[in-house]
Structure formats: C-alpha cells, structure tokens
XYZ file of C-alpha atoms in Angstrom:
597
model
C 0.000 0.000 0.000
C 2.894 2.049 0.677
C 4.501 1.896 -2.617
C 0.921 2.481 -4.307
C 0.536 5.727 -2.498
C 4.216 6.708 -3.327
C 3.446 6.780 -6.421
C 0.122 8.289 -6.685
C 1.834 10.866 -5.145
C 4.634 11.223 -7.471
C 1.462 11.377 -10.352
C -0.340 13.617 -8.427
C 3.148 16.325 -8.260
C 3.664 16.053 -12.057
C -0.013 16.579 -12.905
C 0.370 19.644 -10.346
C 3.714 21.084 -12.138
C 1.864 20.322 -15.422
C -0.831 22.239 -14.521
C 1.211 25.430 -13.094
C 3.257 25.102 -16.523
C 0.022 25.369 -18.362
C -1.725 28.037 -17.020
C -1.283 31.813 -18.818
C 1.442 33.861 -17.853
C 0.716 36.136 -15.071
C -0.076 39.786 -15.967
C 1.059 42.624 -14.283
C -1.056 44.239 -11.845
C -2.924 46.970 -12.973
C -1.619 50.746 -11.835
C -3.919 52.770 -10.138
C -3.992 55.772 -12.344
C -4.024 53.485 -15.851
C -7.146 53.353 -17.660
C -9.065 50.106 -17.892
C -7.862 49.583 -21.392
C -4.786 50.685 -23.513
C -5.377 50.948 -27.283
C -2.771 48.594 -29.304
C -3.163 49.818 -32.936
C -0.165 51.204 -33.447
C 2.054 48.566 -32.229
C 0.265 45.877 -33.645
C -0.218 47.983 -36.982
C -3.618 48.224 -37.107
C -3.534 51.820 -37.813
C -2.190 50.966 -41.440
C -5.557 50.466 -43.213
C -9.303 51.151 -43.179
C -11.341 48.457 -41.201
C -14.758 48.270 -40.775
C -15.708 44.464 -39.799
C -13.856 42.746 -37.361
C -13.398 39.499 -36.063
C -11.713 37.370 -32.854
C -11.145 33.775 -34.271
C -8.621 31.136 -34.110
C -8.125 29.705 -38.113
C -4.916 27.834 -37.528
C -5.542 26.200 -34.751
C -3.146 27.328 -32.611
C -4.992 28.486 -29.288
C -4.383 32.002 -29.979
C -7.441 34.760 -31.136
C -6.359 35.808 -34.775
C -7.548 39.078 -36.101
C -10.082 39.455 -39.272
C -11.157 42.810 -40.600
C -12.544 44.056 -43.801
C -13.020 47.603 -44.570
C -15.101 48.717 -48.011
C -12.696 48.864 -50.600
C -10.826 46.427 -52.428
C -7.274 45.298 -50.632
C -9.180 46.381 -46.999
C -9.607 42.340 -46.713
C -6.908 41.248 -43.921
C -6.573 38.143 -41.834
C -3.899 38.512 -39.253
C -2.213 35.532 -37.026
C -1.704 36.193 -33.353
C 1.884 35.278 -32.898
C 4.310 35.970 -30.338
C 6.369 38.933 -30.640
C 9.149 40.624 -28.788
C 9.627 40.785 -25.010
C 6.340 38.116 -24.786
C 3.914 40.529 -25.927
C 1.807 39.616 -29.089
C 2.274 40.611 -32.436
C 0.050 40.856 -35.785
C 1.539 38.970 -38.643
C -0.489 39.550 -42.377
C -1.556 36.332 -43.342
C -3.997 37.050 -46.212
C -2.203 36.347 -49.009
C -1.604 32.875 -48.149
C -4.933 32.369 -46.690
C -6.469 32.643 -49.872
C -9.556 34.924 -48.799
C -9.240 37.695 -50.931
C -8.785 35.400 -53.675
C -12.112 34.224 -52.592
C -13.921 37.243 -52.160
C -13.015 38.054 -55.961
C -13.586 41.434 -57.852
C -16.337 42.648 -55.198
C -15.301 42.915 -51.751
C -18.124 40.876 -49.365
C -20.640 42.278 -47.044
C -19.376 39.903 -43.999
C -17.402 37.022 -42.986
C -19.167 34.776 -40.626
C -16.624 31.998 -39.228
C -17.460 28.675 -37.809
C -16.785 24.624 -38.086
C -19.455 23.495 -40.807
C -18.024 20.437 -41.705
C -16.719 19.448 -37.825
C -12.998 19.208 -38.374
C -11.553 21.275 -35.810
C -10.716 23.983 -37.679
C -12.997 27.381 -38.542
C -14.598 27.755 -41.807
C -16.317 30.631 -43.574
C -19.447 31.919 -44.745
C -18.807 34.918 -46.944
C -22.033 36.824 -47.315
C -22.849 39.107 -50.540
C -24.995 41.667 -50.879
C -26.620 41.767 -53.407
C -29.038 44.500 -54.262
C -29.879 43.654 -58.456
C -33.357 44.515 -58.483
C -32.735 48.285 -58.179
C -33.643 50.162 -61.124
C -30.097 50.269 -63.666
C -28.551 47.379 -61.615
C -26.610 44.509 -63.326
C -25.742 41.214 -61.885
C -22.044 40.551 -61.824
C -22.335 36.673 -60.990
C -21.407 36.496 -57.654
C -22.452 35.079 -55.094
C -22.623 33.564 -51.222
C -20.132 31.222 -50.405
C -19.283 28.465 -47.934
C -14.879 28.872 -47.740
C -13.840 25.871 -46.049
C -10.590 25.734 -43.652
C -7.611 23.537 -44.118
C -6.474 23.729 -40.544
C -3.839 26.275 -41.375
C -5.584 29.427 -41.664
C -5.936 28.420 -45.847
C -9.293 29.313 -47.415
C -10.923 27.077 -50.418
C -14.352 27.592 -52.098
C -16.917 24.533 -51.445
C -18.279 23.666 -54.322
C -22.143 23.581 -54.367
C -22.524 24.206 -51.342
C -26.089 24.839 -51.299
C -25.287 28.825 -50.144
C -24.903 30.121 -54.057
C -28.418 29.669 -55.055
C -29.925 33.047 -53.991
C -29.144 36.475 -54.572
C -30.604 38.290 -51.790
C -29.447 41.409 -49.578
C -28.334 40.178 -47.067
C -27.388 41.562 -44.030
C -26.975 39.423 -41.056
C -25.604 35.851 -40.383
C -25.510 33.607 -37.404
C -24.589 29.621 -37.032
C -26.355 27.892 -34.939
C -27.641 23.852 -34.273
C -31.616 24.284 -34.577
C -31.809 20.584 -34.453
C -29.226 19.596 -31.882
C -27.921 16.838 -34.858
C -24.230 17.674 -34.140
C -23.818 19.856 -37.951
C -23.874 23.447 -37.727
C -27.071 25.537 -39.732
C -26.943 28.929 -40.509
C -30.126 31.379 -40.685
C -29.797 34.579 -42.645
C -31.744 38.160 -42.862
C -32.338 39.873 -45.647
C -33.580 43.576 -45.862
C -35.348 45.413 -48.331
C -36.002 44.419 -52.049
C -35.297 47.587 -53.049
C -34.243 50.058 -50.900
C -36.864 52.725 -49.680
C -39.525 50.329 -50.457
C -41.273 48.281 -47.786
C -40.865 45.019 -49.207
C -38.469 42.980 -48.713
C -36.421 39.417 -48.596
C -37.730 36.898 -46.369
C -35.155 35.487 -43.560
C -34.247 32.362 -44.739
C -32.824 29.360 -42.513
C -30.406 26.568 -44.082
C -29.989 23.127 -42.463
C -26.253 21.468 -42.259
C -25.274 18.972 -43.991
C -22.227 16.520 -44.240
C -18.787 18.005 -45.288
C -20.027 22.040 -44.844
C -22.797 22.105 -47.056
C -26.371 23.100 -46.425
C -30.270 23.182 -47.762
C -33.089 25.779 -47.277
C -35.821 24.816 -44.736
C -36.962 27.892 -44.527
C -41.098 27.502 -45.543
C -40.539 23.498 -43.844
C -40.252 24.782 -40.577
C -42.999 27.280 -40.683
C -40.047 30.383 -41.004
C -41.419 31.887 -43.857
C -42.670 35.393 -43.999
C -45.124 37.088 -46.582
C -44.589 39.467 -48.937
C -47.630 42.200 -47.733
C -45.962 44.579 -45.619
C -47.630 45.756 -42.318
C -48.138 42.078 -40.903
C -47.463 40.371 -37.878
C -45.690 37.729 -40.159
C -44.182 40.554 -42.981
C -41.220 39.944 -44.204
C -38.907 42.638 -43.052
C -35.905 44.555 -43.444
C -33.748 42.658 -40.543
C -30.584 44.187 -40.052
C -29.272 41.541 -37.152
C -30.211 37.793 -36.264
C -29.547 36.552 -33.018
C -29.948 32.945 -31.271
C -30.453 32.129 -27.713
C -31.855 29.948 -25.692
C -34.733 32.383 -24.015
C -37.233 29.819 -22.126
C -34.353 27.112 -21.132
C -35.328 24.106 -22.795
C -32.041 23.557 -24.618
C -33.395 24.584 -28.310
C -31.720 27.400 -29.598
C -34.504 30.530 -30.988
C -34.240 33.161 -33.169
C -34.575 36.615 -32.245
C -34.682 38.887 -35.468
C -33.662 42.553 -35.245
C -36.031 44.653 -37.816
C -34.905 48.158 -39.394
C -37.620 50.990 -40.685
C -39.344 51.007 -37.097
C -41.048 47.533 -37.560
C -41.764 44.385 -34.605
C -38.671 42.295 -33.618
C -39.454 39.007 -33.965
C -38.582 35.678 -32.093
C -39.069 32.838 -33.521
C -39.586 29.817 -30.547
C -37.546 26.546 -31.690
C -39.809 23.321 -30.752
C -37.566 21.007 -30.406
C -35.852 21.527 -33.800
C -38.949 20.604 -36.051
C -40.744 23.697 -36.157
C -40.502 27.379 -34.780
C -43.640 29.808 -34.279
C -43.384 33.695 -33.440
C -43.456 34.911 -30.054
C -42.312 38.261 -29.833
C -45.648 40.128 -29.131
C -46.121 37.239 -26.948
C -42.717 38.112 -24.627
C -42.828 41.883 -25.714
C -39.248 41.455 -27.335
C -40.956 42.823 -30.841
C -40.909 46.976 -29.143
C -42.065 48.879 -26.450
C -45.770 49.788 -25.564
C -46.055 52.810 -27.913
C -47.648 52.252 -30.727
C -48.686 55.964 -31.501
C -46.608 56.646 -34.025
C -46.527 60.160 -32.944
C -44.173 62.901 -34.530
C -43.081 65.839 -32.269
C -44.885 69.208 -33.731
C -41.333 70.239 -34.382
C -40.729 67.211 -37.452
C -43.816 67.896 -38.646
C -43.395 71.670 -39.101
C -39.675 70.896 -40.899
C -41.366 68.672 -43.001
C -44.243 71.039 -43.971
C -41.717 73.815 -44.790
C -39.618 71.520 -46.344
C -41.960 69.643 -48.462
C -45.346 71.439 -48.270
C -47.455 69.059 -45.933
C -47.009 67.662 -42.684
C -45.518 64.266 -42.117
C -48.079 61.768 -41.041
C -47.832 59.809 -38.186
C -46.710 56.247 -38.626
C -49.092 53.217 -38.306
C -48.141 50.558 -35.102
C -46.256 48.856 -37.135
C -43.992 51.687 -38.230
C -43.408 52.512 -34.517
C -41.003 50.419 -32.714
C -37.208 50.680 -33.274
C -34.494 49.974 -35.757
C -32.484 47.277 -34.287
C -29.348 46.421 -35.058
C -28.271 44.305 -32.293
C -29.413 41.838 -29.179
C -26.668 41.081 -26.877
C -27.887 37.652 -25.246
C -26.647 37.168 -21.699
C -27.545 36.087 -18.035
C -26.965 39.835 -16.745
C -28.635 39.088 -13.410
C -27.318 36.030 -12.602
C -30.566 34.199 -12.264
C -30.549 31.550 -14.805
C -31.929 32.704 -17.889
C -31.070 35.091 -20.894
C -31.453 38.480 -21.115
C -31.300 41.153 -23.916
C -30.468 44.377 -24.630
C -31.722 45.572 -27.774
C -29.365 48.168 -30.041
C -31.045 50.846 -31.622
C -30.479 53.510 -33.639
C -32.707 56.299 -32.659
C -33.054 60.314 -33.571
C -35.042 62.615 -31.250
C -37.076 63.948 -34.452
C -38.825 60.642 -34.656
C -40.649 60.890 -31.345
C -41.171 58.958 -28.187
C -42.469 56.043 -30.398
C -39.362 55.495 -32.090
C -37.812 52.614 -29.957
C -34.416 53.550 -27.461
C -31.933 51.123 -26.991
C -33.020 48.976 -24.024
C -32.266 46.277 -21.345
C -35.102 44.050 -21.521
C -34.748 41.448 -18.246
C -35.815 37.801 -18.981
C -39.096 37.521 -15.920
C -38.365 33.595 -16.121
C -40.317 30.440 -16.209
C -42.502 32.105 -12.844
C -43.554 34.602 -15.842
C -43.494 32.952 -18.944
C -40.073 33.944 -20.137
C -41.824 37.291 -20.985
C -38.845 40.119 -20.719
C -39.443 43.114 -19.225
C -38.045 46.547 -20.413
C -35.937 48.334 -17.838
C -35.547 51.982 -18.959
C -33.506 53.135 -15.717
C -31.196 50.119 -15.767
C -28.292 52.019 -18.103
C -29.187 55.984 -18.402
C -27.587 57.906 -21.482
C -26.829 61.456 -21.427
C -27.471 63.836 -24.619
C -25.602 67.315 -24.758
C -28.829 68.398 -26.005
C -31.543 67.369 -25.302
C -34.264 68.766 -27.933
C -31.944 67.289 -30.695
C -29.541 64.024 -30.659
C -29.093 60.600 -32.015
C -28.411 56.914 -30.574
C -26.575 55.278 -33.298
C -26.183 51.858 -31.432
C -24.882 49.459 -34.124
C -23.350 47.169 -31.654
C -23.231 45.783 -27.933
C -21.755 43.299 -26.180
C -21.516 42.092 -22.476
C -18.109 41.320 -20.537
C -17.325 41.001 -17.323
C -14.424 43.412 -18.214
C -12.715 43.605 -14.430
C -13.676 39.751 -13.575
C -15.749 40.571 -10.811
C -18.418 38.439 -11.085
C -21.237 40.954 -12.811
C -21.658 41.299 -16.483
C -21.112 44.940 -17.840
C -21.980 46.000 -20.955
C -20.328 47.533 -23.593
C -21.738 49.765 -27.054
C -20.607 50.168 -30.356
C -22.675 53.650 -31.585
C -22.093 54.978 -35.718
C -21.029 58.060 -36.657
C -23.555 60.618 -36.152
C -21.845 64.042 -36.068
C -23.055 64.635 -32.560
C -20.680 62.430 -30.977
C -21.476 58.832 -31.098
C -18.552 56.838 -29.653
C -17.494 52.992 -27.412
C -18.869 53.418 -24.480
C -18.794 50.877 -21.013
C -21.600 50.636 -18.760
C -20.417 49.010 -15.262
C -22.528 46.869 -13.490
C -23.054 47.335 -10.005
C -24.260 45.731 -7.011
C -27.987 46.705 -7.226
C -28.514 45.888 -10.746
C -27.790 49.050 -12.368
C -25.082 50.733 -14.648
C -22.868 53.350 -14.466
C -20.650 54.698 -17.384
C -17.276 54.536 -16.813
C -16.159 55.181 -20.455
C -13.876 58.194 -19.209
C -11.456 55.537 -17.217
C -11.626 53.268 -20.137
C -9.011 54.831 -22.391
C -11.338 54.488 -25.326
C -12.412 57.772 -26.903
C -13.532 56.182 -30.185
C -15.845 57.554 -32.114
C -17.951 56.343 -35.077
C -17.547 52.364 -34.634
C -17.416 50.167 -36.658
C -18.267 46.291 -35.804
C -16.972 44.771 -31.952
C -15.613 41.441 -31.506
C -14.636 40.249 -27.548
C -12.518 37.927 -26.850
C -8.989 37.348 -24.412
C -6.516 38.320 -27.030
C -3.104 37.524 -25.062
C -4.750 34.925 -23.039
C -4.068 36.739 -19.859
C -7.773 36.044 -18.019
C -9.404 38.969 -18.798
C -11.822 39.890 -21.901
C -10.194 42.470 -25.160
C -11.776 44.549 -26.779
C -11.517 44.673 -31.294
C -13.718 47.047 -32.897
C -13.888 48.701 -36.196
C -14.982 52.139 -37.286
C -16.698 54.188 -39.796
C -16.338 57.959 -40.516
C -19.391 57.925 -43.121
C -21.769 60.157 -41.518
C -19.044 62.205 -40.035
C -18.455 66.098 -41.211
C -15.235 67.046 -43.342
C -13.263 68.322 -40.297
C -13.872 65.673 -38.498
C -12.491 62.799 -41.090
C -9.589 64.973 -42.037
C -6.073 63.114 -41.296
C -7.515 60.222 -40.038
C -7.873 56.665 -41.027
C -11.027 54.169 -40.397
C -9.086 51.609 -38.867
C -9.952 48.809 -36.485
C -8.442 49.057 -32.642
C -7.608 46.736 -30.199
C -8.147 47.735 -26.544
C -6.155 45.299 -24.348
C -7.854 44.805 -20.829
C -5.695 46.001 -17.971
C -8.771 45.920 -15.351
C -9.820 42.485 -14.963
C -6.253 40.987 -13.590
C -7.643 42.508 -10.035
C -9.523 39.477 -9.770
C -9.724 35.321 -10.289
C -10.930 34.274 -13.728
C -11.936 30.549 -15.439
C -12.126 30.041 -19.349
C -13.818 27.135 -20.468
C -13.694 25.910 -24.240
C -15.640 23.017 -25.143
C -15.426 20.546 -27.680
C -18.324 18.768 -29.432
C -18.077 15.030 -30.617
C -19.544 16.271 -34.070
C -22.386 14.570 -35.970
C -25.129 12.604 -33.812
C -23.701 14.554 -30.755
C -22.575 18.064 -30.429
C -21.175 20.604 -33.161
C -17.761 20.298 -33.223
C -17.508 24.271 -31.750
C -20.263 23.393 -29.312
C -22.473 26.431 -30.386
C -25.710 26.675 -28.249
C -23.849 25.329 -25.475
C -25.069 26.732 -21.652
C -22.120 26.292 -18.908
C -22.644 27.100 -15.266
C -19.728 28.162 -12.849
C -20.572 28.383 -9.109
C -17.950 30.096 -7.248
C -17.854 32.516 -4.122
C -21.587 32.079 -3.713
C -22.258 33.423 -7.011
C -23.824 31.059 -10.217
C -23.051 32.486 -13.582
C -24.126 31.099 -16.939
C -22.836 31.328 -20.026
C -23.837 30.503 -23.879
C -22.220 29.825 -27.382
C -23.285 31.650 -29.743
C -22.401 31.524 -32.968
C -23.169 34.962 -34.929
C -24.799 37.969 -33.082
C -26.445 41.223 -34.411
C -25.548 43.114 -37.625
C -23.097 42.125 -40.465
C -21.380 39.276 -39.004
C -21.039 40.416 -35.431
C -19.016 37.467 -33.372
C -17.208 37.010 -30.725
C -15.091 33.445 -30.186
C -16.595 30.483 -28.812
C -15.258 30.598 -25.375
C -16.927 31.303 -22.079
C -15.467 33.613 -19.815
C -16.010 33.812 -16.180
C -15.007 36.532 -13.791
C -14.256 35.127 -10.283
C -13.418 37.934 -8.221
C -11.502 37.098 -4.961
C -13.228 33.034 -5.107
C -9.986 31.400 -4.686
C -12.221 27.587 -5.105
C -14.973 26.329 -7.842
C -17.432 24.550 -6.378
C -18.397 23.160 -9.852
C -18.441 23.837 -13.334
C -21.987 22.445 -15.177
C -22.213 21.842 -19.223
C -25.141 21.304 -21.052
C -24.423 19.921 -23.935
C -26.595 20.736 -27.832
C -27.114 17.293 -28.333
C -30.515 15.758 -29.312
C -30.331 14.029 -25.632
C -29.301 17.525 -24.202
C -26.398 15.773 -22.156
C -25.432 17.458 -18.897
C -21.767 16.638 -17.296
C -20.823 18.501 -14.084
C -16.927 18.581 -12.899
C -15.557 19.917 -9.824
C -12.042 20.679 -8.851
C -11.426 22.797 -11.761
C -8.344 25.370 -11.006
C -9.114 28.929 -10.795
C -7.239 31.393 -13.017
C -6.945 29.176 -15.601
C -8.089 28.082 -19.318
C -9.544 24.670 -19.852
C -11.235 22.447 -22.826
C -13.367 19.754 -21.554
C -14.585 17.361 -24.285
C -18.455 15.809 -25.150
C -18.343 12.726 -23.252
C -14.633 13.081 -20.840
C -15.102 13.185 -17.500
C -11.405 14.828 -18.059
C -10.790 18.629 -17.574
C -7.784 19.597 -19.610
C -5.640 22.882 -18.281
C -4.398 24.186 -21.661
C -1.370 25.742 -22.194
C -0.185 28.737 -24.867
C 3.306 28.713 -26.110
C-alpha cells in the first residue's frame, strides 16, 4: 500500500507542475492611475488600413485569437495571425495572401465574414455573405455570389463547391450559425432587408440546415419560417438588419430573435424542439415597447411642412417600434436565464415612439419567459436634449474587471453629434454606471466589436472597427477608419476561469459546441454562459469561449455543461483550477488545463 501511495503521489506532483506550466502567464497588476484599457493599434499595426468588420477567431488552430477585418474597398480584406512577438507581448503577422480569402472574395469585396466549423474538423470555416441588391432600377448582376470557404487547418481558405449557399441572390445583411436541431452539424439562418431600398418590401429570412462536409439546404417555408410578402403584418417579411440565437425559455433549443430596421416588430421565432418554430415576440414583448402611436413631435412635422409642403403623417403601429441592429444575449442578473439588450439607432425627431436602446430582463419560467423593459437600468446622457441621435450598431456584455457581474459595452455609428465605445459598469444593485472616461477608449464612429482574451491573460479584449461615413469634413480629415484593439488592464484585479468546449460532431454536439449553456458556481455566485455563434448586424461574433469573472473566489465549487445534443447531455466537474483556461470534451469526465506557447 505504501509503494501504491508513493506513487500516486509522485502522479499527483507532475499533474500539479503540469498544470502550473500550463496556465497563462501572469499579468502585471494593474496601476492605479491606468485606464481600464490601452489601445494597441499602433504597435500591432492596425492603424495601417481602413477596417470596418472585425473578427476574434482562431483559423490555424493554434490556441491564440487571430484578427479578421474588412473595410469597403478592395485590398481592406486582412486576416492577421496572433503570434508571439518581442519581449512576450503579441504581435500581428499579415496572413492574407496565403490564406487565400481575398482570392475568394473576388472582384467585389463581401458584405461579412461569418466563421465557424461546418463540416466538424476542428478547424474554422467561412461563410462569406454578398450583398446583393440587383433589383434596383439600372442594376446589373455581376455573378457572384454567397459562399461556404472551407478551412484547411492552417488558416488556408478554399471555395466549397455547391454548397447549397450560391443559389440566392438576396441582400443580405446578417448571419448567425447555430444547431436548430441539436444533430451535431452546424445551420446557418440569414436576414435579408429590403427588395429595393426605400420600399417596404423585402427578402424573407431564410434558414439553411447542415449537412455533411459544410454544405447546407433551405428549410426555410418546412419549418414554418417563412414570412409574406404584404408589408404591415405580424408575419411581414422585413428589413432585418441583425439575427440573433439564444436559448430564451431554457429548454435547450436554440430561438431566433430577429432585429427589424424601418421602425417595424422584432421578432422571435420559438424553436420546438428543432422541427418547427412559431413567433413569439408580441407574446414576450421582445418585438418593441408599448407605444404604438406613431406620434411625430410638432417640431418634425413643421420641418417637413416647410420643407416639403405638408405635414408628415404619423406612422401606423407597425412603423413605430425601433431599428435594431443588435441583441446582446446574456444572463446579466445572474438568475438563470437570458437576457437582452436591444441596439437601436434612434433620432429625437422621430418621437417617443421610435424605440431607445433597451435592457429588456428575462421575468423567467414564474412569468413565462416574458422580458421586461428596464428603462432606468443604463441611463444615457445627450448634450442636447431637444436634438440628438443613438446610433447603437453594436453591444456586447463582458465582465471586463472579472468581478463576477456582467457589464456592458456599445458600439454607436457616426452621427456628427458624438457617437462613440462606451462601457456601462454593473453594479451591485442591478444598475449601470458609465465609466467610459477611465476606459481609455475615446472612439468615435464604430465600426463592428468582436470580444474575446486576445493575449490569453484572463481577462476579456476589446476589437472594434470604425466608420467615418456620416461624419463632417473636419472631423475625417487626417484620419484613417481603422480597427483598434483595446487590451484589458482591469480584470487581472480578480480570479478568472475560461472554459472551451469541444463537441463530438455529428449525432452529438457541433464540433464548436455552439448553443452550449455552462454554469460556474464560485464565491456564492452562479453564472451562466452561452455559445453563440453569430450575433447582431453584419457578421457580429465574438469566439466560442466562455469567460467567467471570479473575483476574490480562490475555489470552484463546480463547473456544469449542457451539452446541444438531441439528448441535451449534462456533465458537471468539480475541482477545476481557478485562473486558468480549460477544454473539456463531449463525453470526458477529463478537464484539460491548456497551455499557450
């Protein structure tokens, strides 16, 4: 007995110095005076060209977030590898030449990128979106089309053949993967906006089933998705300028939340149990607010009668919810289900109709999953107040200084009035404050947001893009539209845990795990995360990793994964080391520590 317990021992030392070897290097404590963030665009020579898109993901495969941005033009197209650089910090090395994507993306530069596994090999592919707008009076059609780019494991980019994605030619606007059916193959539904611009109607949504080796088929009208041509409709199609999925009444189906532009209902479409979905968004109120008036102030319709001889008429109820660009999907409160805080873009001359952006709290199973809209949660401040825009194109949550409580962060466009990154900090009680001034940020006019642990130092990074389109002359002057990356120097205060999970593939989880829920109980506090694999407007996504903030919980009482497998497998571990990144696998009762040379 006494040489068997030597020895255990002597294995249980070695897994210990294996462990300690693996975990991220420590970061330096954070300064007192130092803002949260500190922006690395310069050094890692993002400053060099325009960048309006923007990715986190990982296409080689070597544990590290690479960098993907595309600006409007042709050559703004760059995929950058996160490699080490000098004196341990990371560097930016141009990859896209040999990654073949702008040979891809041809003569017209694409609307988005959207990455994830579709044919479960371990490496992220690519679904490169075109707009394509060909109905408009003097258009032509120059051929091209959606495509499915498949990975080769090294960051290297190849055209799938027929893969199902090149049939349409739609304008489209929005992308997210997702497993509808839990079947272990990735699906991707799509939104489409209007027909013809300035018209009201538009391209239905449309949502395609995976299939084997990354390609896919329309089941759009099968599953009872399909929207009608009439505009003005509960079930009109719509312009929808971001699609999000969530889980929002905890049964382990992933929905469909669809953010509509030109004032019109939200919609969410509930997934039963992957062979059908109906609308319930006037159901849980997630379609707009309570006013319906469609009320302008006297002072729009005065402009409009000087302007264009007659008052502007108030809009129908239809016409008087919000143009939403974005639903950030999280468990704010802590309480076990999703949440959402809707992105608009709102103007002041549009009246108290016109939808703000909004935290809308998930009221639970007690309640019917209805949310709840929570107007003094996060208050913004306008310079003036009889005139002002909310451009919010973006949002995202992060528990940016680890301490247990989500904050949330927004991406507003470039309306000359000063639209810019700002960082709402959650508090004890519930509420926000804005704490943008010690953030370091003072970006205005952004472009997309991607969040994600760049240097794998615990805490969450911030990339985001920008735009100067709206902006006056003087304010453009000098500058480039480039992408930044804000490395966190807040959260290393407190204990963190990143999990990344790994799916069996086909008959049991997607390879990438999207529309997987993990729970983390530590220091009396239960937090819940989801994959998710697209979010919001033009290919919005962050990685597929789930971050926890521990704050000073030195122990995890237990880490809980529910899997998106037809069975919806749960697996709970315990003994999982703080302040560390792990990868547990569909089926291990194994945690692995991973390490990042």
């Amino acid at each position: 007995m006494k040489s068997l317990a030597g020895a255990l021992s002597g294995v249980v030392v070695v897994l210990l110095i294996l462990a300690c070897r693996a975990l991220p290097q420590e970061p330096a404590p954070q300064k007192a005076d130092e803002p949260f963030f500190v922006d690395l665009s310069a050094k890692l020579g993002l400053d060099k060209f325009a960048a309006k898109r923007v990715s986190f993901t990982d296409v080689d495969g070597d544990g590290w977030l690479d960098v993907f941005v595309l600006g409007n033009k042709a050559g703004e197209l760059k995929l950058l590898l996160n490699k080490a650089g000098e004196e341990g910090l990371r560097s930016l090395t141009d990859f896209t030449a040999r990654s073949l994507l702008a040979d891809a993306a041809g003569k017209r530069m694409p609307n988005f990128l959207l990455f994830g596994d579709v044919d479960n090999d371990g490496d992220m592919d690519a679904f490169l979106s075109r707009y394509n707008d060909f109905e408009k009076p003097g258009a032509s059609d120059d051929g091209l089309r959606c495509e499915i780019l498949l990975n080769n494991g090294k960051g290297i980019f190849k055209k799938l053949d027929g893969s199902g994605m090149e049939k349409r030619s739609e304008t489209i606007c929005a992308g997210a993967f997702l497993d509808y059916d839990n079947d272990g193959l990735l699906d991707l539904f799509t939104g489409n906006w209007y027909r013809i611009y300035g018209q009201l109607e538009c391209y239905p949504e449309r949502l395609y089933r995976g299939k084997d080796g990354g390609k896919f088929e329309e089941v759009t009208e099968k599953l009872g998705l399909m929207t009608v041509a009439e505009p003005g409709k509960r079930d009109s199609s719509r312009p929808t300028y971001g699609i999000t999925h969530l889980d929002y009444n905890n049964d382990g189906w992933q929905d469909l939340l669809v953010c509509a532009y030109g004032r019109q209902w939200n919609m969410l479409w509930e997934n039963r149990g992957g062979a059908k979905f109906v609308e319930v968004g006037e159901k849980t109120h997630i379609d707009g607010d309570e006013d319906e008036s469609g009320k302008y102030p006297q002072k729009t319709k005065d402009f409009f009668k000087k302007r264009y001889g007659s008052e502007r008429e108030d809009e129908k109820p239809f016409r008087s919810n919000g143009n939403t660009f974005d639903a950030a999907c999280a468990d704010f409160d802590n309480d076990g289900d999703i949440d959402v805080f809707i992105a608009e873009i709102c103007h002041s001359w549009a009246g108290s109709s016109s939808d703000r952006s909004m935290l809308c709290k998930n009221l639970g199973k007690a309640k019917s999953f209805v949310f709840k809209r929570m107007p003094e949660a996060i208050k913004r401040r306008h310079k003036n107040p009889e005139s002002w825009n909310e451009g919010d194109l973006h949002a995202g949550w992060l528990d940016f200084d680890n301490d247990g409580r989500l904050d949330l962060l927004v991406a507003s466009s470039d309306y000359p009035d000063g639209q810019y990154l700002k960082l709402y900090q959650q508090k004890g009680d519930g509420t926000f404050a804005d704490v943008t001034d010690k953030c370091g940020f003072d970006w205005e006019g952004c472009g997309g947001l991607s969040l994600g642990d760049f240097d794998r130092d615990g805490d969450v990074d911030i990339l985001v893009g920008r735009s100067f389109a709206r902006l006056p002359k003087e304010k453009r002057e000098g500058k480039t539209a480039h992408a930044a990356l804000f490395e966190n120097k807040a959260g290393n205060r407190n204990n963190y845990l990143c999990i990344l999970l790994e799916g069996s593939g086909k008959d049991g989880s997607n390879r990438s795990a999207i529309g997987a829920r993990v729970t983390v109980k530590a220091g009396g506090i239960t937090q819940v995360r989801e994959l998710r694999g697209g979010a919001g407007h033009c290919g919005h996504q962050n990685p597929p990793e789930a971050y926890f903030g521990l704050g000073k919980a030195e122990k995890i009482d237990f880490v809980e994964v529910r899997w998106p497998n037809k069975k919806l497998t749960v697996q709970k571990f315990k003994d999982v080391p703080v302040n560390s990144y792990v990868r547990i696998k569909e089926g291990s009762d194994k945690v692995e520590v991973l390490k990042f040379k």
